[in-house]
Amino acid sequence: MLGNFTYHNPTRLHFGKESLDYLKEELKNYGKKVLLTYGGGSIKKNGIYDNVVAILKEAGKEIIELSGVPANPTVEKLYEGAALARENEVDLILAVGGGSVIDYSKGVSVSAYCKEDAWTKYYLQQQEPDKDLKIIPVGCVLTMVGTGSEMNGGSVITNHSQKLKIGKVFGSNVMPKFTILNPTYTFSVPQYQMVAGFFDIMSHIMEQYFSNTDDNTTDYIAEGLMRSLINSSLVAVKNPQDYEARSNIMWTATWALNTLLKMGKSGDWEVHMIGQAIGAVTNATHGMTLACVSIPYYKYIMKDGLDKFVRFAKNVWNVKEDNKSKEDIAKEGLCCLENWMKEIGAVLHSKELGLTMENIDDVVKGSFILNGGYRTLTPEEIKQILIESM
């Protein structure tokens, strides 16, 4: 492994069917007022809301509710939550939901007492919170897997008026203090959202895997996580109630983006930049925006990182050499990836998500160009990849 790094992750995880039992103990560490954040109300239908509220009341907490967090949290919703948290002087933000709710809650935690415009400071300018800023602690009850937000500092916010969707990765002081991981809570997630989460996990791993050329322990871990995800996802799409598959996927999702795989890696993340730009323009589901651009993107950069794509084909997909050229092996690996995507039901064409030739330039403008992968793209190349994705 090359480079120097420091690894620290403060999030405490409680995993399993009885993991919600640990919430009562966690609540002892915080004051009386709890801001309960959640999305469109599915947690009320499946009973999770009632269970969480009962524990909060038993612990003597005063509950301030903030519902309606959208799948792509907006800057307007961020301002609303920050004001509510500040005016009520909440002691803890408890996010109950998927990655969007948790992303949003972390954004609120650093925005409530921020004296500057939070969107400009954190997302546009990518600044860190001031050293003396009061940051409200966040706890999580995860109900949908994919983002890994339950154990990282990431927060993605959409500004529709500016046609921008931007992620900010905050430090360990913003990471959730604790997370409840009960795989059964993911059983009721609609199939489309479930599959989008599966590909989001895969994309997180690939974004970090397809960078650097040294022999890196992290890459061996990534390959194992990808193989586990592939196996369990194929089981889960046929039987979403399969506990073993859903528990493996939940655990993989957390480790895919909890900062472990970034150690010693530069990371690519261009697929995410393009996918988020599609989401800003179309409001499409995040995981599917990643899916539709991944194959054309990786085909485009394959020759620039050929040895890693060969390794990907052999170690993740069991592609045999059989006197094939490196390029043929790499292409076969990407073919296997595409076939898996088809089998689980991922979206392969961006036009299905609302991308058109009329709005493609807005997506290009909203795609931040990074240089951590095997090739640094130009806006013209991004446009070509987007055309290929349609």
C-alpha positions as a printed Julia matrix, in Angstrom:
390×3 Matrix{Float64}:
   0.0     0.0     0.0
   1.2     3.46   -0.88
   0.64    6.8     0.81
  -0.03    7.84    4.38
  -3.39    7.92    6.1
  -5.19    8.03    9.41
  -8.21    5.81    9.94
 -10.86    6.69   12.47
 -14.56    5.91   12.48
 -16.54    6.8    15.61
 -19.92    5.3    14.63
 -21.13    2.5    16.89
 -23.19   -0.16   15.1
 -25.92   -2.37   16.55
 -26.74   -5.15   14.1
 -29.44   -7.83   13.98
 -33.11   -8.54   14.5
 -33.05   -7.27   18.09
 -30.81   -4.27   17.43
 -33.52   -1.67   18.17
 -33.3    -2.78   21.8
 -30.02   -0.85   22.02
 -31.71    2.46   21.22
 -32.81    2.93   24.83
 -29.21    2.69   26.03
 -27.97    5.08   23.37
 -30.58    7.69   24.29
 -29.16    7.96   27.81
 -26.18    9.8    26.33
 -28.23   12.76   25.08
 -30.52   15.5    26.37
 -34.29   15.59   26.42
 -35.16   17.01   22.99
 -34.98   14.74   19.96
 -35.61   15.82   16.37
 -37.12   12.77   14.66
 -36.53   12.91   10.9
 -38.08   10.59    8.33
 -39.39   10.48    4.78
 -42.78    9.96    3.21
 -44.39    7.91    5.94
 -43.52    4.3     5.04
 -42.15    3.81    8.54
 -45.66    4.4     9.86
 -47.07    1.68    7.61
 -44.52   -0.96    8.58
 -44.61   -0.23   12.31
 -41.05    1.07   12.72
 -42.31    4.55   13.61
 -44.48    3.26   16.46
 -41.64    1.18   17.87
 -39.16    4.07   17.78
 -41.6     6.58   19.25
 -42.47    4.17   22.06
 -38.8     3.88   23.01
 -38.35    7.66   22.86
 -41.34    8.24   25.11
 -40.25    5.53   27.54
 -36.88    7.3    27.75
 -38.66   10.53   28.62
 -37.7    12.36   25.45
 -39.53   15.32   23.97
 -40.1    14.55   20.28
 -40.01   17.19   17.57
 -41.0    15.59   14.26
 -39.73   16.5    10.82
 -41.29   14.35    8.11
 -41.35   14.52    4.34
 -37.62   14.31    3.68
 -37.52   13.59   -0.09
 -35.46   10.93   -1.83
 -33.23   13.74   -3.12
 -33.14   16.15   -0.14
 -33.43   19.76   -1.26
 -31.77   22.91   -0.03
 -35.2    24.28    0.95
 -35.81   21.26    3.16
 -32.33   21.69    4.62
 -33.14   25.26    5.65
 -36.45   24.13    7.16
 -34.78   21.43    9.25
 -31.95   23.69   10.39
 -34.43   26.3    11.6
 -36.56   23.72   13.4
 -33.55   22.18   15.14
 -32.2    25.55   16.21
 -35.51   27.0    17.41
 -36.23   23.91   19.5
 -32.63   23.58   20.74
 -32.66   19.84   20.05
 -30.07   17.6    21.68
 -30.12   14.77   19.15
 -31.29   14.22   15.59
 -32.63   10.69   15.15
 -32.83    9.79   11.47
 -35.19    6.9    10.72
 -35.03    5.9     7.07
 -32.61    5.34    4.23
 -29.56    7.22    3.08
 -31.45   10.31    2.01
 -32.88   10.88    5.48
 -29.49   10.28    7.09
 -27.67   12.49    4.55
 -30.2    15.19    5.24
 -29.92   14.86    9.01
 -26.15   15.31    8.9
 -26.68   18.41    6.79
 -29.1    19.78    9.37
 -26.67   18.96   12.19
 -24.02   21.32   10.82
 -26.43   23.92    9.42
 -28.6    24.64   12.47
 -26.09   26.99   14.09
 -24.11   27.96   11.01
 -23.94   31.77   10.71
 -23.33   31.62    6.97
 -25.48   30.19    4.2
 -25.09   26.43    4.63
 -25.57   25.57    0.95
 -22.87   27.98   -0.12
 -20.42   27.19    2.66
 -20.64   23.4     2.79
 -21.77   22.3    -0.64
 -20.74   24.94   -3.17
 -17.49   25.92   -1.45
 -16.84   22.54    0.24
 -15.75   24.23    3.48
 -15.57   22.54    6.86
 -17.68   23.6     9.84
 -16.08   26.31   11.97
 -14.1    24.88   14.9
 -16.38   26.44   17.5
 -19.63   25.51   15.72
 -22.21   23.6    17.71
 -22.86   20.37   15.78
 -25.96   18.44   16.78
 -25.23   14.72   17.18
 -27.0    12.31   14.82
 -28.22    8.78   15.46
 -29.74    6.44   12.87
 -32.25    3.68   12.45
 -31.59    2.38    8.94
 -34.52    1.14    6.85
 -33.03    1.0     3.32
 -29.49    0.08    2.34
 -27.26    1.53   -0.35
 -25.63    4.8     0.55
 -23.52    3.77    3.54
 -24.56    7.08    5.07
 -25.14    5.31    8.37
 -21.37    5.14    9.0
 -19.84    8.02    7.09
 -19.82   11.81    6.98
 -21.44   12.2     3.57
 -24.38   14.5     2.91
 -25.86   15.08   -0.55
 -28.2    18.02   -1.16
 -30.02   19.07   -4.34
 -30.59   22.65   -5.46
 -33.14   22.46   -8.27
 -33.02   26.17   -9.07
 -29.28   25.89   -9.73
 -29.63   22.42  -11.31
 -26.99   21.09   -8.95
 -26.78   18.02   -6.73
 -23.68   18.15   -4.55
 -22.22   15.86   -1.94
 -20.09   17.05    0.96
 -18.09   14.53    2.99
 -17.75   15.9     6.49
 -15.25   14.67    9.06
 -15.66   12.22   11.91
 -17.3    14.88   14.12
 -20.35   14.79   11.83
 -20.57   11.01   11.4
 -23.53    9.35   13.14
 -22.79    8.53   16.75
 -24.69    5.27   16.51
 -26.69    3.28   13.99
 -29.33    0.57   14.38
 -29.04   -2.04   11.62
 -32.0    -4.45   11.53
 -32.09   -6.3     8.17
 -35.82   -7.03    8.54
 -36.51   -3.29    8.27
 -35.43   -3.46    4.63
 -37.95   -6.17    3.68
 -40.74   -3.72    2.83
 -38.66   -1.52    0.5
 -40.19   -1.52   -3.03
 -38.29   -3.65   -5.56
 -37.16   -0.69   -7.68
 -35.68    1.11   -4.66
 -34.13   -2.09   -3.38
 -32.34   -2.69   -6.69
 -31.25    0.95   -6.87
 -29.67    0.47   -3.46
 -27.9    -2.68   -4.62
 -26.27   -0.87   -7.49
 -25.4     2.1    -5.31
 -23.42   -0.3    -3.12
 -21.66   -1.8    -6.14
 -20.84    1.64   -7.49
 -19.35    2.77   -4.18
 -16.99   -0.19   -4.22
 -16.05    0.2    -7.88
 -15.43    3.93   -7.54
 -12.71    3.19   -4.99
 -11.48   -0.03   -6.6
 -10.81    1.48  -10.03
  -8.0     3.75   -8.91
  -4.29    3.36   -8.13
  -2.01    0.66   -9.54
  -0.16   -0.65   -6.47
  -0.83   -3.96   -4.73
  -3.27   -2.72   -2.13
  -4.9    -4.73    0.67
  -8.0    -2.61    0.23
  -8.56   -4.01   -3.28
  -8.71   -7.56   -1.94
 -11.35   -6.47    0.56
 -13.28   -4.72   -2.21
 -13.28   -7.84   -4.37
 -14.71   -9.9    -1.53
 -17.43   -7.35   -0.87
 -18.39   -7.27   -4.56
 -18.61  -11.06   -4.74
 -20.78  -11.15   -1.64
 -23.07   -8.44   -3.02
 -23.45  -10.18   -6.37
 -24.36  -13.48   -4.74
 -26.79  -12.04   -2.17
 -28.45   -9.61   -4.59
 -29.39  -12.44   -6.95
 -31.05  -14.21   -4.03
 -32.79  -11.07   -2.78
 -34.4   -10.07   -6.09
 -36.08  -13.48   -6.17
 -36.97  -13.49   -2.48
 -36.77  -10.06   -0.8
 -37.65  -11.71    2.54
 -34.49  -13.85    2.57
 -32.89  -12.75    5.84
 -29.46  -14.14    5.1
 -29.22  -12.31    1.79
 -30.62   -9.04    3.1
 -28.38   -9.13    6.19
 -25.28   -9.72    4.06
 -26.26   -6.85    1.77
 -26.89   -4.5     4.69
 -23.47   -5.28    6.15
 -21.77   -4.94    2.76
 -23.44   -1.57    2.14
 -22.06   -0.19    5.39
 -18.51   -1.33    4.71
 -18.64   -0.21    1.09
 -18.61    3.44    2.12
 -17.61    3.8     5.77
 -14.12    5.12    4.81
 -12.4     1.72    5.07
 -12.08    1.15    1.32
 -10.7     4.64    0.7
  -7.58    3.95    2.74
  -4.54    4.14    0.47
  -6.76    4.91   -2.53
  -7.32    8.06   -4.55
 -10.81    6.98   -5.65
 -12.44    7.77   -8.99
 -15.98    9.05   -8.21
 -16.66   10.38  -11.72
 -19.64    8.05  -12.13
 -21.13    9.65   -9.03
 -20.46   13.14  -10.33
 -22.25   12.38  -13.61
 -25.02   10.42  -11.91
 -25.69   13.18   -9.39
 -25.86   15.7   -12.23
 -28.49   13.53  -13.93
 -30.4    13.43  -10.64
 -30.27   17.21  -10.29
 -31.88   17.64  -13.7
 -34.33   14.71  -13.69
 -34.85   14.0    -9.95
 -34.29   10.32  -10.78
 -33.42    7.71   -8.15
 -29.74    7.97   -7.27
 -28.72    4.34   -7.68
 -30.29    4.15  -11.11
 -28.51    7.3   -12.3
 -25.26    5.55  -11.43
 -26.31    2.36  -13.17
 -27.15    3.98  -16.49
 -23.76    5.66  -16.9
 -21.48    2.99  -15.4
 -21.13    0.68  -18.39
 -20.44    3.45  -20.96
 -18.08    5.16  -18.52
 -16.06    2.06  -17.7
 -15.88    1.04  -21.33
 -14.51    4.5   -22.1
 -11.74    4.43  -19.47
 -11.01    0.67  -19.59
  -7.78    0.91  -21.6
  -6.42    3.56  -19.22
  -6.67    1.16  -16.28
  -6.48   -2.1   -18.21
  -4.66   -4.19  -15.62
  -7.24   -3.4   -12.93
 -10.12   -4.18  -15.29
  -8.46   -7.53  -16.06
  -8.16   -8.21  -12.34
 -11.81   -7.21  -11.88
 -12.86   -9.7   -14.57
 -10.81  -12.55  -13.13
 -11.24  -12.04   -9.39
 -14.83  -10.78   -9.23
 -16.45  -12.53  -12.21
 -14.21  -15.62  -12.59
 -13.39  -14.83  -16.22
 -10.82  -17.33  -17.51
  -7.74  -16.22  -19.44
  -7.87  -18.99  -22.09
  -5.24  -17.28  -24.26
  -7.37  -14.13  -24.49
  -5.82  -10.69  -24.74
  -5.97   -8.41  -21.72
  -8.47   -6.23  -23.52
 -10.75   -9.17  -24.28
 -10.63  -10.31  -20.64
 -11.45   -6.8   -19.43
 -14.34   -6.48  -21.89
 -15.72   -9.83  -20.73
 -15.63   -8.6   -17.14
 -17.68   -5.54  -18.05
 -20.06   -7.79  -19.97
 -20.52   -9.84  -16.79
 -21.21   -6.65  -14.86
 -23.82   -5.61  -17.4
 -25.48   -9.05  -17.35
 -25.71   -8.91  -13.55
 -27.28   -5.46  -13.78
 -29.87   -6.79  -16.21
 -30.6    -9.77  -13.96
 -31.29   -7.65  -10.88
 -33.29   -5.08  -12.87
 -31.02   -2.02  -12.86
 -31.72    0.77  -15.34
 -29.24    0.65  -18.22
 -30.38    3.62  -20.29
 -30.47    7.21  -19.06
 -33.36    8.1   -21.35
 -35.55    5.95  -19.1
 -34.73    8.4   -16.29
 -35.59   11.5   -18.28
 -32.3    12.41  -19.95
 -32.85   13.99  -23.35
 -30.73   15.79  -25.91
 -32.49   18.95  -24.74
 -31.27   18.7   -21.13
 -27.98   16.86  -21.68
 -25.93   20.08  -21.63
 -27.32   20.91  -18.18
 -26.09   17.54  -16.97
 -22.65   18.15  -18.48
 -22.46   21.55  -16.75
 -23.48   20.01  -13.44
 -20.93   17.16  -13.63
 -17.89   18.01  -11.54
 -14.66   16.73  -13.09
 -12.37   14.8   -10.75
  -8.91   13.36  -11.31
  -8.64   10.41   -8.93
  -9.34    7.69  -11.5
  -7.5     6.35  -14.52
  -8.58    9.17  -16.82
  -9.58   12.78  -16.28
 -12.5    13.56  -18.54
 -13.29   16.69  -20.47
 -16.83   18.1   -20.72
 -16.93   16.85  -24.31
 -16.08   13.33  -23.15
 -18.76   13.46  -20.47
 -21.28   14.44  -23.11
 -20.22   11.53  -25.29
 -20.58    9.11  -22.38
 -24.04   10.51  -21.65
 -25.06   10.05  -25.29
 -23.81    6.46  -25.13
 -25.83    5.95  -21.94
 -29.1     6.85  -23.64
